[in-house]
Amino acid sequence: PYLMESSNDAGTAILRAWGETLTPIIEEVLAEAGVADALTVADYSGLSPKTTATPAALARLTQHLAKTTPTVFDITTLPQYVGHQPLVNNSPFIGEGDYAGGKHGYTPEAGRTAVVRFRTTYEDGERTLVAVLLGTDDSKAALKALKTALEGSVTRVPQSGGDSAILPAS
């Protein structure tokens, strides 16, 4: 649920509680997603300036996680989470009807970022796409511009190939 708040507290707590014991698990997930060579993980909080990834690798990892652990994305579409500690979703995308989950945040090195799953309809059916936005001042406006650019210009996004940061999630 802390993904909803885009709080870096979740990453810090994960690093403190599990630290390097996550190494083999994360390496396995990255390998399964086919992105092990495209990501450099300096620490498992996700906050180290030495952790790097290409937008295409982040999109592919998101695609893989959406297939293997969809609950993570389901949680990020909730307007609020009422549990041990109630949380309100502060995602700029939460009110969008096509929003299918994701994460937004900020680090000094990457600036304002977002990995967003959204649904769109093409001639051959509905797709859930993944957009990776890095270093933007306004994630919501950047995603809107991306969607406008995609409207009518693409009938199908290929499953693999290229270095695109937009991939079908389903």
Tab-separated table of C-alpha atoms in Angstrom:
chain	number	residue	atom	x	y	z
A	1	PRO	CA	0.000	0.000	0.000
A	2	TYR	CA	2.896	2.422	0.457
A	3	LEU	CA	3.235	2.396	-3.330
A	4	MET	CA	0.051	4.474	-3.295
A	5	GLU	CA	1.737	7.363	-1.540
A	6	SER	CA	4.851	7.183	-3.695
A	7	SER	CA	6.707	7.149	-0.452
A	8	ASN	CA	10.365	6.240	-0.553
A	9	ASP	CA	9.780	4.960	2.987
A	10	ALA	CA	8.729	1.611	1.497
A	11	GLY	CA	12.041	1.182	-0.323
A	12	THR	CA	14.018	2.250	2.722
A	13	ALA	CA	12.099	-0.159	4.984
A	14	ILE	CA	12.577	-3.038	2.540
A	15	LEU	CA	16.319	-2.386	2.393
A	16	ARG	CA	16.600	-2.139	6.173
A	17	ALA	CA	14.512	-5.256	6.879
A	18	TRP	CA	15.724	-7.594	4.137
A	19	GLY	CA	18.778	-5.917	2.611
A	20	GLU	CA	20.986	-8.224	0.619
A	21	THR	CA	18.824	-11.285	1.344
A	22	LEU	CA	16.713	-10.012	-1.558
A	23	THR	CA	19.609	-10.292	-4.015
A	24	PRO	CA	18.847	-13.783	-5.357
A	25	ILE	CA	15.107	-13.094	-5.517
A	26	ILE	CA	15.512	-9.835	-7.414
A	27	GLU	CA	18.140	-11.318	-9.734
A	28	GLU	CA	15.719	-14.158	-10.537
A	29	VAL	CA	12.854	-11.745	-11.292
A	30	LEU	CA	15.080	-9.589	-13.501
A	31	ALA	CA	16.245	-12.689	-15.382
A	32	GLU	CA	12.658	-13.960	-15.812
A	33	ALA	CA	11.651	-10.542	-17.151
A	34	GLY	CA	14.599	-10.577	-19.561
A	35	VAL	CA	16.075	-7.325	-18.257
A	36	ALA	CA	18.996	-8.472	-16.110
A	37	ASP	CA	21.530	-6.920	-18.519
A	38	ALA	CA	19.638	-3.622	-18.793
A	39	LEU	CA	19.442	-2.804	-15.075
A	40	THR	CA	22.158	-2.035	-12.556
A	41	VAL	CA	20.887	-2.466	-9.020
A	42	ALA	CA	23.164	-0.774	-6.489
A	43	ASP	CA	20.872	-1.382	-3.528
A	44	TYR	CA	17.414	-2.805	-3.170
A	45	SER	CA	15.718	0.319	-1.884
A	46	GLY	CA	15.646	1.592	-5.465
A	47	LEU	CA	16.951	4.935	-4.261
A	48	SER	CA	20.683	4.698	-4.921
A	49	PRO	CA	21.996	7.059	-7.606
A	50	LYS	CA	24.052	4.094	-8.840
A	51	THR	CA	20.909	2.100	-9.675
A	52	THR	CA	20.225	2.561	-13.385
A	53	ALA	CA	17.801	1.194	-15.959
A	54	THR	CA	16.687	1.990	-19.463
A	55	PRO	CA	13.055	3.022	-19.984
A	56	ALA	CA	12.535	-0.088	-22.133
A	57	ALA	CA	13.855	-2.318	-19.316
A	58	LEU	CA	11.537	-0.669	-16.793
A	59	ALA	CA	8.599	-1.160	-19.164
A	60	ARG	CA	9.470	-4.841	-19.671
A	61	LEU	CA	9.899	-5.388	-15.932
A	62	THR	CA	6.531	-3.723	-15.302
A	63	GLN	CA	4.946	-5.920	-17.960
A	64	HIS	CA	6.409	-9.026	-16.279
A	65	LEU	CA	5.309	-7.956	-12.784
A	66	ALA	CA	1.786	-7.198	-14.016
A	67	LYS	CA	1.533	-10.764	-15.293
A	68	THR	CA	3.120	-12.466	-12.277
A	69	THR	CA	1.948	-10.265	-9.378
A	70	PRO	CA	-1.074	-8.249	-10.580
A	71	THR	CA	-2.114	-7.429	-7.008
A	72	VAL	CA	0.686	-4.858	-6.826
A	73	PHE	CA	-0.944	-2.900	-9.642
A	74	ASP	CA	-4.467	-3.470	-8.329
A	75	ILE	CA	-3.447	-1.814	-5.045
A	76	THR	CA	-2.114	1.249	-6.871
A	77	THR	CA	-5.495	1.838	-8.543
A	78	LEU	CA	-7.319	2.163	-5.224
A	79	PRO	CA	-8.212	5.735	-4.190
A	80	GLN	CA	-7.409	4.790	-0.590
A	81	TYR	CA	-6.293	1.845	1.472
A	82	VAL	CA	-7.930	1.259	4.834
A	83	GLY	CA	-5.870	-1.122	6.872
A	84	HIS	CA	-3.625	-0.922	9.913
A	85	GLN	CA	-2.733	2.587	8.799
A	86	PRO	CA	-5.143	4.267	6.343
A	87	LEU	CA	-3.451	5.673	3.249
A	88	VAL	CA	-4.709	7.975	0.511
A	89	ASN	CA	-3.488	7.457	-3.038
A	90	ASN	CA	-1.724	10.618	-4.201
A	91	SER	CA	-1.051	9.361	-7.725
A	92	PRO	CA	-1.756	12.041	-10.320
A	93	PHE	CA	-3.329	9.288	-12.466
A	94	ILE	CA	-5.818	7.865	-9.930
A	95	GLY	CA	-8.876	9.616	-11.411
A	96	GLU	CA	-8.140	8.601	-14.998
A	97	GLY	CA	-10.576	5.993	-16.314
A	98	ASP	CA	-7.881	4.195	-18.307
A	99	TYR	CA	-5.362	4.009	-15.430
A	100	ALA	CA	-4.337	0.403	-14.729
A	101	GLY	CA	-1.824	0.988	-11.945
A	102	GLY	CA	1.744	2.081	-11.563
A	103	LYS	CA	4.166	4.082	-9.483
A	104	HIS	CA	5.292	7.673	-9.520
A	105	GLY	CA	8.089	9.228	-7.554
A	106	TYR	CA	11.115	11.446	-7.379
A	107	THR	CA	14.849	11.071	-6.989
A	108	PRO	CA	17.384	13.862	-7.563
A	109	GLU	CA	19.083	11.857	-10.329
A	110	ALA	CA	15.960	10.897	-12.307
A	111	GLY	CA	13.722	13.819	-11.373
A	112	ARG	CA	9.977	13.213	-11.335
A	113	THR	CA	9.255	9.768	-12.678
A	114	ALA	CA	6.341	7.476	-13.368
A	115	VAL	CA	5.775	3.965	-14.620
A	116	VAL	CA	2.131	3.887	-15.675
A	117	ARG	CA	-0.068	1.108	-17.027
A	118	PHE	CA	-3.018	2.383	-19.046
A	119	ARG	CA	-5.691	0.804	-21.214
A	120	THR	CA	-6.266	1.883	-24.795
A	121	THR	CA	-8.290	0.552	-27.703
A	122	TYR	CA	-6.878	-0.195	-31.141
A	123	GLU	CA	-8.512	-1.576	-34.265
A	124	ASP	CA	-7.700	-5.125	-33.173
A	125	GLY	CA	-8.820	-4.756	-29.549
A	126	GLU	CA	-7.968	-3.302	-26.173
A	127	ARG	CA	-4.399	-3.274	-24.891
A	128	THR	CA	-2.840	-2.323	-21.613
A	129	LEU	CA	0.326	-0.351	-22.328
A	130	VAL	CA	3.201	0.592	-20.072
A	131	ALA	CA	4.670	4.102	-20.245
A	132	VAL	CA	7.890	5.088	-18.485
A	133	LEU	CA	8.278	8.802	-17.816
A	134	LEU	CA	11.606	10.091	-16.529
A	135	GLY	CA	12.735	13.608	-15.648
A	136	THR	CA	9.384	15.264	-16.269
A	137	ASP	CA	8.051	18.325	-14.497
A	138	ASP	CA	4.458	17.199	-15.009
A	139	SER	CA	3.879	13.431	-15.277
A	140	LYS	CA	0.177	13.788	-15.964
A	141	ALA	CA	0.729	16.213	-18.862
A	142	ALA	CA	3.543	14.039	-20.247
A	143	LEU	CA	1.318	10.954	-20.218
A	144	LYS	CA	-1.517	12.892	-21.861
A	145	ALA	CA	0.844	14.036	-24.644
A	146	LEU	CA	2.037	10.465	-25.107
A	147	LYS	CA	-1.525	9.169	-25.368
A	148	THR	CA	-2.380	11.894	-27.899
A	149	ALA	CA	0.645	10.918	-29.996
A	150	LEU	CA	-0.474	7.280	-29.918
A	151	GLU	CA	-4.099	8.015	-30.860
A	152	GLY	CA	-4.778	6.799	-34.340
A	153	SER	CA	-1.109	6.437	-35.207
A	154	VAL	CA	-0.618	2.878	-34.003
A	155	THR	CA	-2.835	-0.104	-34.668
A	156	ARG	CA	-0.741	-2.597	-32.735
A	157	VAL	CA	2.337	-2.328	-30.536
A	158	PRO	CA	4.684	-5.309	-31.060
A	159	GLN	CA	5.399	-7.628	-28.134
A	160	SER	CA	9.169	-7.380	-28.498
A	161	GLY	CA	11.972	-5.633	-30.282
A	162	GLY	CA	13.226	-2.090	-30.427
A	163	ASP	CA	14.089	0.165	-27.540
A	164	SER	CA	10.629	1.592	-26.980
A	165	ALA	CA	9.553	2.534	-23.506
A	166	ILE	CA	5.956	1.671	-24.380
A	167	LEU	CA	5.062	-1.993	-24.345
A	168	PRO	CA	1.827	-3.928	-24.181
A	169	ALA	CA	1.183	-5.143	-20.661
A	170	SER	CA	-1.418	-7.713	-21.643
